[in-house]
Amino acid sequence: MRFGKNLKTSTYEPWKGHYIDYTKLKSLLRENDAKDGDGRAWTDEDEGRFVEELVNVQLEKVNAFQVEQYKELRERTANCESELEEVAGQGKKDENGTGSEDAEKGDQNHKMSGVEKELDSISKEVNELEKFSRLNYTGFLKAAKKHDRRRGSNYKVRPLLQVRLAALPFNSEDYSPLLYRLSAMYSYVRQRMHGRTERSLSVPESNGAGEKYTSLKFFVHPENLLEVKTYILRRLPVLVYNPMTAKIVEAGQRDPTITSVYFDNPKFSLYTRKVERAAPASSLRLRWSDQLTDKPDILVEKKTISENEESEEIRFPIKDKYVMPFIKGEYRMEKSIQKLRGRKGGESEEVHELEKNSEEIQKFILEHDLQPVLRANYTRTAFQIPGDDRVRVSIDTNLALIREDSLDTDRPCRDPESWHRLDIDGTGMDSPFTDIKKGEISRFPYAVLEIKVKNGAKKKASEWLLDLMSSHLVKEAPRFSKFVHGVAQLFEDYINTFPFWLSFLETDIRRDPDVAFQEEQDKKAKQAADENAVGSFMGSKSPSNFKPATASPSGKTSSSIAPGSRNGKARHSPSSNKVPSPEEQTAEEEDSDDDGLQGDSRQMGTAGGLRSLLPSFSASRYARAHRQDNVQLPPGVHAPKQWIKDSGPVLVEPKVWLANQRTFIKWMHVSVLLATLSLSLYNGAGESNPVGRILGVVYTIIALGAGAWGWWIYIARSRMIEQRSGKDFDSIAGPIAVCTTLVVALCLNFGFKYRASLANLERRMEHNYTDNFLLTALRTSQQSFGIDSIDH
C-alpha cells in the first residue's frame, strides 16, 4: 500500500487537520507531472517553497499539536489523581469512624466510575498520539525521500530534515511515565471498586521455565568505545572462548562473529507488527557463529511477544543441509528426533519438546509465507563473571546489515533455491564486506551496548552500571532492533512505517560531560515529580530518593533510573548431551534485539520505582504476608509501638525554619503598614469627619487580623515541622480574607467620599440660586420707583 493511501486510512478523525499534508507536499514537488511543470525547470524559488512548507509549516504544525496534546493528557491525568486523592481521604475518614459509611461508599464508587471512564479516554488518546507521531514521522521521511530522488541532483533536503527531527520531541516522546501513572490509578480503582489486588503494577514471580531480567540498550560512538570497554573491564572480565582446554588461553583469541538471518514475507508483516508494537508479534531467525564453512551449529529461533508484554522463545539446532527442506516443509526434523529418542528414550520430555518446537516453527513459516530477507553480521565482546550470570554485558561492533532476499525476481540478492547468500558464505567473505553492492548493505555507524541484569542483582550491580548508563559515553536506544533497523534502511520502498531512532543517525551522539550531567539531573527531577504525584492518592507520601547533585564527578553522573523488567521464557530443544561452551552461551543467549521488551533506563536505581509507592499492590510473597492480618511474630519479637522516623530527635535543616520565619516577618510587615495607614487616616479626619474616623478603625481591625493570622500560621507550621507531618503547608484562607476586607474597605471609603462630595455640591448650588433671586427682585423695585441706585 502506498503511503498516501495508508495515511488516509490510518488518520484519527478528531485530529484530521493536524496531520502532515502529504498531498500538498507532492503538489509542490510536482510529483504528478510527467515533466517539470509544462517544461519549467526546478528553480531556487520552487525549492524554497517546498522546504518552507516541509520544515517550517508542516513539521512545526505536527510538533506543536503533539506537544499540546501531550500537555493536555498530563493535565487530565493530574486531575484524575486529584479526584482519587479526595476519594482516598474520604476512605480514611470512614475507617476512623466518621461519616455515614453507606452514603460515602456510594459517592466514592460514583466518583471512581467517572475516573475510570476518564482513564479509558486518556489511555485511548495516548495510544492514538503515539500512532500520530509515528505516522507523521514516516510521512516526513517519505516526502524527503521523494524530493531527493526527484531533485537530488542539485538539492538535498533529507539531512536537514533529519537534524530537525532529532531536535523535536514529537517522534521520540517517551510515554512511559504517563503510562505508569495511568497504571497506578487503574490498579487503585480496580482495588477499590472490584476488590482486585493481585493484578497491578507488580511483576509476576519467576517460575522454572524462565527468569526475570532487565535488558537495556545504548549506542556507543567509536571514539568512546575503548573507554567504555575499559570501564566495564574493571568490574567484569571478558568472556574468553578457548576451544582447546580451560587451562590454555590463547593471547590472540578474537571475539566471535555472530551472523543472524531474519525471516519475513514480501509484505513485511512481521516487521510492521514489531514497529507498531502489536501483540502478539513474532520474529524468526537463523543464527550461528563464525563462518558457515566451519560447519557450526545453526540455531532456529522464534520469539513471540504476548499481549501482557512477556516474551517467549523457542529454539532448536539444525544442520546446514536440512535448513532449506525444513523451510519448504519437506523435512520435519525426523533424523534429529530419532537420534535424540535413541539417546534419551522414546518418552523423554526433551524428545517431545523438540517435536513440538519444530512443528510450531515450521507451521509458522508456511502459514506466513516466510523467507530469508535480512542478514545481520557483527562482532560480539561479552563481559561476564564465569559461572555468574547475574550481570551480563555485551558490545556488538562492526554491525553490517545485508539484504538476503529474492523479492526482485530479475535481480535477486539470494538464489531462491538457497536459504542464504552463496556469494558471502561460499567464499568466506567477512567484514567489512567490500564486495557487496552499495544498495544491498547498510553499515551501522555505532556500537550497540546491551546490559542484562537479573532482578535480584539490581541493587548490588546498579551503582557502577548507573554511572555508565547516565554518562556522556553512551546514548540510550530503547527498543532498538537490528532486524527493524535493517529493514527500515534497506527496504524503504516496501514499508510504510519507520522506527524513531533513525533521526539519531544523522546527528552526533557525543555529548559534553557537563551537558549530559545536567540532562540527567532534569530527568531525575521529572521522575521524582511523577512518583510523588502517583504516591499522593495512594496514601504513600514518602519522599523521592532524588537529591540534586552540585557537580558531575569525573564527567559521570549517577541516575535514579530503574529497569522495566520482563519475564523471558525459553524452550530449548537439545540435540546432544554436551555442555555448551562459553562462546556458544554468548552467541546463543537470549537477545532482546527481537522482542522489543527492553527496560527503561530512566527507572533503574530507585528502590522499586513506582512499586515502592504502592506496597499494597505488590504480588510478592513479602507483600502478601504484609497484607495478612494477625501475623504471628517469632518468639522474642514484639510489634513496634512507634515509627522509626519518630524514635529519634527531630532533625530539620535550618533553611526550613528560616523559610517559616521569613513568611511570618512578611505578614508582620503587611500588618504594620496597614496599622500606620489606619492611624494616619484616623488622626487626619478630625472630629468633624466621623466617616474618616470609622474607616480608620476598620483599617486598624484589618491590620490586627493580618498580624494575628501571621502569628497563628507561624505557630501551626512550626508544629507541623516538628511533628514531620505529611499535610500540605499551603493555607490560602488568610490571604484571601485580608485581601477581601481591604477591597471592601476601599470601596466603602470611595462610596462615602463620593456621597459627601455630592452633598456639598448640592448645598453650594442651592445657595447660589437664592442670591440670584434676591438680586433680581431688587433691580425690579429700583426700576418701578425710579431709584437710581440700590444703595438708596
Short mmCIF file of N, CA and C in Angstrom, two decimals, residues 119-239:
data_model
loop_
_atom_site.label_atom_id
_atom_site.label_comp_id
_atom_site.label_asym_id
_atom_site.label_seq_id
_atom_site.Cartn_x
_atom_site.Cartn_y
_atom_site.Cartn_z
N LEU A 119 -10.01 7.67 32.56
CA LEU A 119 -8.75 6.95 32.33
C LEU A 119 -8.81 6.17 31.01
N ASP A 120 -9.97 5.59 30.72
CA ASP A 120 -10.12 4.89 29.44
C ASP A 120 -9.94 5.85 28.28
N SER A 121 -10.51 7.05 28.41
CA SER A 121 -10.37 8.04 27.34
C SER A 121 -8.92 8.49 27.19
N ILE A 122 -8.25 8.72 28.32
CA ILE A 122 -6.84 9.14 28.27
C ILE A 122 -5.98 8.04 27.65
N SER A 123 -6.21 6.81 28.05
CA SER A 123 -5.42 5.70 27.51
C SER A 123 -5.59 5.58 26.00
N LYS A 124 -6.82 5.76 25.55
CA LYS A 124 -7.07 5.69 24.11
C LYS A 124 -6.33 6.80 23.37
N GLU A 125 -6.37 8.01 23.91
CA GLU A 125 -5.72 9.12 23.22
C GLU A 125 -4.20 9.03 23.30
N VAL A 126 -3.67 8.45 24.36
CA VAL A 126 -2.22 8.21 24.41
C VAL A 126 -1.80 7.27 23.29
N ASN A 127 -2.59 6.21 23.10
CA ASN A 127 -2.31 5.27 22.02
C ASN A 127 -2.41 5.95 20.65
N GLU A 128 -3.46 6.76 20.47
CA GLU A 128 -3.62 7.46 19.19
C GLU A 128 -2.51 8.49 18.97
N LEU A 129 -2.05 9.13 20.05
CA LEU A 129 -0.98 10.12 19.91
C LEU A 129 0.33 9.46 19.50
N GLU A 130 0.58 8.27 20.03
CA GLU A 130 1.79 7.55 19.63
C GLU A 130 1.71 7.15 18.16
N LYS A 131 0.53 6.71 17.70
CA LYS A 131 0.35 6.39 16.29
C LYS A 131 0.47 7.65 15.43
N PHE A 132 -0.09 8.75 15.92
CA PHE A 132 0.00 10.03 15.22
C PHE A 132 1.46 10.42 15.00
N SER A 133 2.28 10.30 16.03
CA SER A 133 3.69 10.67 15.92
C SER A 133 4.41 9.77 14.93
N ARG A 134 4.17 8.46 15.03
CA ARG A 134 4.87 7.52 14.16
C ARG A 134 4.46 7.71 12.70
N LEU A 135 3.17 7.94 12.45
CA LEU A 135 2.69 8.08 11.08
C LEU A 135 3.24 9.36 10.44
N ASN A 136 3.24 10.45 11.17
CA ASN A 136 3.76 11.70 10.63
C ASN A 136 5.27 11.64 10.44
N TYR A 137 5.96 10.98 11.35
CA TYR A 137 7.41 10.82 11.21
C TYR A 137 7.73 10.08 9.91
N THR A 138 6.98 9.02 9.64
CA THR A 138 7.17 8.29 8.39
C THR A 138 6.85 9.18 7.19
N GLY A 139 5.80 10.00 7.29
CA GLY A 139 5.43 10.88 6.19
C GLY A 139 6.53 11.88 5.84
N PHE A 140 7.17 12.45 6.84
CA PHE A 140 8.26 13.40 6.58
C PHE A 140 9.44 12.71 5.89
N LEU A 141 9.76 11.51 6.35
CA LEU A 141 10.86 10.79 5.71
C LEU A 141 10.51 10.42 4.26
N LYS A 142 9.26 10.03 4.04
CA LYS A 142 8.83 9.69 2.68
C LYS A 142 8.89 10.90 1.76
N ALA A 143 8.43 12.06 2.25
CA ALA A 143 8.45 13.27 1.44
C ALA A 143 9.88 13.67 1.11
N ALA A 144 10.78 13.58 2.09
CA ALA A 144 12.18 13.92 1.84
C ALA A 144 12.82 12.94 0.85
N LYS A 145 12.44 11.69 0.95
CA LYS A 145 12.99 10.71 0.01
C LYS A 145 12.52 10.99 -1.42
N LYS A 146 11.23 11.32 -1.57
CA LYS A 146 10.73 11.65 -2.90
C LYS A 146 11.46 12.87 -3.47
N HIS A 147 11.67 13.86 -2.62
CA HIS A 147 12.37 15.07 -3.08
C HIS A 147 13.79 14.75 -3.53
N ASP A 148 14.52 14.04 -2.72
CA ASP A 148 15.92 13.76 -3.05
C ASP A 148 16.03 12.84 -4.27
N ARG A 149 15.05 11.97 -4.44
CA ARG A 149 15.10 11.09 -5.61
C ARG A 149 14.80 11.87 -6.89
N ARG A 150 13.88 12.87 -6.79
CA ARG A 150 13.46 13.59 -7.98
C ARG A 150 14.33 14.82 -8.24
N ARG A 151 14.75 15.50 -7.16
CA ARG A 151 15.53 16.73 -7.30
C ARG A 151 16.91 16.61 -6.68
N GLY A 152 17.32 15.40 -6.37
CA GLY A 152 18.55 15.21 -5.63
C GLY A 152 19.82 15.55 -6.36
N SER A 153 19.75 15.75 -7.67
CA SER A 153 20.96 16.09 -8.40
C SER A 153 21.49 17.46 -8.00
N ASN A 154 20.59 18.37 -7.59
CA ASN A 154 21.01 19.72 -7.22
C ASN A 154 20.68 20.07 -5.77
N TYR A 155 19.67 19.43 -5.19
CA TYR A 155 19.25 19.79 -3.85
C TYR A 155 19.07 18.51 -3.02
N LYS A 156 19.46 18.60 -1.73
CA LYS A 156 19.26 17.50 -0.78
C LYS A 156 18.57 18.07 0.45
N VAL A 157 17.43 17.51 0.80
CA VAL A 157 16.68 18.02 1.95
C VAL A 157 16.65 17.04 3.12
N ARG A 158 16.96 15.78 2.87
CA ARG A 158 16.86 14.80 3.96
C ARG A 158 17.83 15.06 5.10
N PRO A 159 19.10 15.42 4.87
CA PRO A 159 19.98 15.71 6.02
C PRO A 159 19.44 16.83 6.91
N LEU A 160 18.92 17.90 6.29
CA LEU A 160 18.33 18.99 7.07
C LEU A 160 17.13 18.50 7.87
N LEU A 161 16.29 17.70 7.24
CA LEU A 161 15.10 17.20 7.93
C LEU A 161 15.47 16.29 9.09
N GLN A 162 16.48 15.44 8.91
CA GLN A 162 16.89 14.54 9.99
C GLN A 162 17.37 15.32 11.20
N VAL A 163 18.11 16.40 10.97
CA VAL A 163 18.57 17.21 12.08
C VAL A 163 17.39 17.85 12.82
N ARG A 164 16.42 18.37 12.08
CA ARG A 164 15.24 18.97 12.71
C ARG A 164 14.41 17.93 13.46
N LEU A 165 14.28 16.74 12.90
CA LEU A 165 13.52 15.69 13.57
C LEU A 165 14.19 15.28 14.87
N ALA A 166 15.52 15.24 14.87
CA ALA A 166 16.23 14.86 16.08
C ALA A 166 16.07 15.90 17.19
N ALA A 167 15.83 17.16 16.80
CA ALA A 167 15.70 18.23 17.79
C ALA A 167 14.29 18.38 18.33
N LEU A 168 13.30 17.77 17.68
CA LEU A 168 11.91 17.92 18.11
C LEU A 168 11.46 16.66 18.85
N PRO A 169 10.60 16.81 19.85
CA PRO A 169 10.23 15.65 20.67
C PRO A 169 9.08 14.81 20.13
N PHE A 170 8.41 15.27 19.04
CA PHE A 170 7.15 14.61 18.70
C PHE A 170 7.34 13.15 18.28
N ASN A 171 8.50 12.80 17.71
CA ASN A 171 8.70 11.43 17.25
C ASN A 171 9.50 10.60 18.24
N SER A 172 10.01 11.23 19.31
CA SER A 172 10.81 10.47 20.29
C SER A 172 10.28 10.67 21.70
N GLU A 173 9.07 11.19 21.84
CA GLU A 173 8.49 11.40 23.16
C GLU A 173 8.30 10.07 23.86
N ASP A 174 8.70 10.02 25.13
CA ASP A 174 8.56 8.80 25.91
C ASP A 174 7.28 8.90 26.74
N TYR A 175 6.36 7.99 26.50
CA TYR A 175 5.09 8.00 27.21
C TYR A 175 5.10 7.10 28.44
N SER A 176 6.24 6.51 28.77
CA SER A 176 6.29 5.58 29.89
C SER A 176 5.89 6.21 31.22
N PRO A 177 6.41 7.41 31.60
CA PRO A 177 5.98 7.97 32.89
C PRO A 177 4.47 8.17 32.97
N LEU A 178 3.87 8.63 31.88
CA LEU A 178 2.42 8.83 31.87
C LEU A 178 1.69 7.50 31.98
N LEU A 179 2.19 6.48 31.30
CA LEU A 179 1.55 5.16 31.38
C LEU A 179 1.68 4.56 32.77
N TYR A 180 2.82 4.78 33.45
CA TYR A 180 2.97 4.29 34.81
C TYR A 180 1.94 4.92 35.74
N ARG A 181 1.71 6.22 35.56
CA ARG A 181 0.72 6.90 36.40
C ARG A 181 -0.68 6.37 36.12
N LEU A 182 -1.00 6.16 34.85
CA LEU A 182 -2.31 5.60 34.50
C LEU A 182 -2.47 4.20 35.07
N SER A 183 -1.41 3.40 34.98
CA SER A 183 -1.48 2.03 35.50
C SER A 183 -1.72 2.03 37.00
N ALA A 184 -1.04 2.94 37.71
CA ALA A 184 -1.24 3.02 39.16
C ALA A 184 -2.68 3.38 39.50
N MET A 185 -3.25 4.33 38.76
CA MET A 185 -4.64 4.73 39.03
C MET A 185 -5.62 3.62 38.67
N TYR A 186 -5.37 2.92 37.55
CA TYR A 186 -6.21 1.78 37.21
C TYR A 186 -6.19 0.74 38.33
N SER A 187 -5.01 0.46 38.85
CA SER A 187 -4.90 -0.54 39.91
C SER A 187 -5.68 -0.11 41.15
N TYR A 188 -5.56 1.17 41.49
CA TYR A 188 -6.28 1.67 42.66
C TYR A 188 -7.79 1.59 42.47
N VAL A 189 -8.26 1.99 41.29
CA VAL A 189 -9.70 1.95 41.03
C VAL A 189 -10.21 0.52 41.06
N ARG A 190 -9.46 -0.41 40.44
CA ARG A 190 -9.90 -1.82 40.46
C ARG A 190 -9.94 -2.36 41.87
N GLN A 191 -8.97 -1.98 42.67
CA GLN A 191 -8.94 -2.49 44.04
C GLN A 191 -10.12 -1.96 44.85
N ARG A 192 -10.43 -0.67 44.70
CA ARG A 192 -11.50 -0.09 45.50
C ARG A 192 -12.88 -0.49 45.00
N MET A 193 -13.03 -0.65 43.69
CA MET A 193 -14.35 -0.94 43.13
C MET A 193 -14.63 -2.43 43.02
N HIS A 194 -13.61 -3.19 42.64
CA HIS A 194 -13.84 -4.60 42.35
C HIS A 194 -13.09 -5.54 43.29
N GLY A 195 -12.28 -4.98 44.16
CA GLY A 195 -11.55 -5.83 45.10
C GLY A 195 -10.42 -6.60 44.49
N ARG A 196 -9.89 -6.16 43.33
CA ARG A 196 -8.79 -6.86 42.67
C ARG A 196 -7.49 -6.28 43.19
N THR A 197 -6.71 -7.10 43.85
CA THR A 197 -5.45 -6.62 44.42
C THR A 197 -4.24 -7.27 43.80
N GLU A 198 -4.40 -8.33 43.08
CA GLU A 198 -3.24 -9.04 42.56
C GLU A 198 -2.82 -8.55 41.19
N ARG A 199 -3.79 -8.07 40.40
CA ARG A 199 -3.45 -7.59 39.05
C ARG A 199 -3.13 -6.11 39.16
N SER A 200 -1.88 -5.80 39.23
CA SER A 200 -1.46 -4.42 39.47
C SER A 200 -0.13 -4.19 38.82
N LEU A 201 0.63 -3.25 39.40
CA LEU A 201 1.91 -2.91 38.82
C LEU A 201 2.98 -3.94 39.12
N SER A 202 2.71 -4.87 40.02
CA SER A 202 3.73 -5.83 40.39
C SER A 202 4.01 -6.79 39.25
N VAL A 203 5.20 -7.35 39.29
CA VAL A 203 5.63 -8.26 38.23
C VAL A 203 5.45 -9.68 38.71
N PRO A 204 4.93 -10.58 37.91
CA PRO A 204 4.73 -11.96 38.35
C PRO A 204 6.04 -12.61 38.73
N GLU A 205 5.99 -13.49 39.71
CA GLU A 205 7.20 -14.14 40.17
C GLU A 205 7.73 -15.09 39.11
N SER A 206 9.01 -15.31 39.22
CA SER A 206 9.66 -16.17 38.25
C SER A 206 9.25 -17.61 38.49
N ASN A 207 9.20 -18.35 37.40
CA ASN A 207 8.92 -19.77 37.53
C ASN A 207 10.07 -20.56 36.95
N GLY A 208 9.94 -21.84 36.96
CA GLY A 208 11.02 -22.68 36.50
C GLY A 208 11.30 -22.56 35.03
N ALA A 209 10.35 -22.10 34.24
CA ALA A 209 10.53 -22.04 32.79
C ALA A 209 11.35 -20.85 32.35
N GLY A 210 11.54 -19.88 33.22
CA GLY A 210 12.28 -18.69 32.82
C GLY A 210 12.66 -17.87 34.02
N GLU A 211 13.32 -16.77 33.79
CA GLU A 211 13.76 -15.91 34.86
C GLU A 211 13.58 -14.46 34.43
N LYS A 212 13.32 -13.61 35.41
CA LYS A 212 13.11 -12.21 35.11
C LYS A 212 14.44 -11.49 35.04
N TYR A 213 14.56 -10.62 34.08
CA TYR A 213 15.78 -9.86 33.91
C TYR A 213 15.45 -8.56 33.20
N THR A 214 16.40 -7.67 33.18
CA THR A 214 16.24 -6.37 32.54
C THR A 214 17.25 -6.25 31.43
N SER A 215 16.79 -5.77 30.29
CA SER A 215 17.68 -5.57 29.15
C SER A 215 17.61 -4.11 28.75
N LEU A 216 18.78 -3.46 28.66
CA LEU A 216 18.89 -2.06 28.29
C LEU A 216 19.90 -1.93 27.16
N LYS A 217 19.59 -1.09 26.19
CA LYS A 217 20.46 -0.93 25.03
C LYS A 217 20.87 0.53 24.86
N PHE A 218 22.12 0.69 24.36
CA PHE A 218 22.68 2.01 24.18
C PHE A 218 23.55 2.02 22.93
N PHE A 219 23.67 3.21 22.31
CA PHE A 219 24.61 3.42 21.22
C PHE A 219 25.92 3.95 21.82
N VAL A 220 27.03 3.50 21.25
CA VAL A 220 28.35 3.95 21.70
C VAL A 220 29.10 4.46 20.48
N HIS A 221 29.56 5.70 20.55
CA HIS A 221 30.34 6.27 19.45
C HIS A 221 31.70 5.59 19.39
N PRO A 222 32.25 5.36 18.19
CA PRO A 222 33.57 4.69 18.08
C PRO A 222 34.67 5.36 18.89
N GLU A 223 34.62 6.69 19.05
CA GLU A 223 35.64 7.37 19.83
C GLU A 223 35.55 7.05 21.32
N ASN A 224 34.36 6.65 21.79
CA ASN A 224 34.18 6.32 23.20
C ASN A 224 34.22 4.83 23.47
N LEU A 225 34.38 4.02 22.42
CA LEU A 225 34.26 2.58 22.56
C LEU A 225 35.32 2.01 23.50
N LEU A 226 36.57 2.40 23.31
CA LEU A 226 37.65 1.85 24.15
C LEU A 226 37.47 2.26 25.60
N GLU A 227 37.05 3.49 25.83
CA GLU A 227 36.83 3.95 27.21
C GLU A 227 35.71 3.16 27.88
N VAL A 228 34.66 2.87 27.13
CA VAL A 228 33.57 2.06 27.68
C VAL A 228 34.05 0.66 28.01
N LYS A 229 34.82 0.07 27.11
CA LYS A 229 35.32 -1.29 27.36
C LYS A 229 36.21 -1.35 28.59
N THR A 230 37.12 -0.39 28.72
CA THR A 230 38.00 -0.40 29.89
C THR A 230 37.22 -0.13 31.17
N TYR A 231 36.18 0.68 31.09
CA TYR A 231 35.35 0.93 32.28
C TYR A 231 34.66 -0.36 32.73
N ILE A 232 34.16 -1.12 31.76
CA ILE A 232 33.49 -2.38 32.12
C ILE A 232 34.49 -3.41 32.60
N LEU A 233 35.67 -3.42 32.00
CA LEU A 233 36.69 -4.42 32.37
C LEU A 233 37.08 -4.32 33.84
N ARG A 234 36.98 -3.15 34.43
CA ARG A 234 37.33 -3.01 35.83
C ARG A 234 36.31 -3.67 36.75
N ARG A 235 35.14 -4.01 36.20
CA ARG A 235 34.10 -4.65 37.03
C ARG A 235 33.79 -6.08 36.59
N LEU A 236 33.88 -6.32 35.27
CA LEU A 236 33.56 -7.65 34.75
C LEU A 236 34.67 -8.10 33.82
N PRO A 237 35.05 -9.38 33.87
CA PRO A 237 36.07 -9.88 32.94
C PRO A 237 35.46 -10.19 31.57
N VAL A 238 36.31 -10.18 30.56
CA VAL A 238 35.87 -10.57 29.21
C VAL A 238 35.64 -12.07 29.21
N LEU A 239 34.56 -12.48 28.60
CA LEU A 239 34.26 -13.91 28.49
C LEU A 239 35.05 -14.47 27.32
#
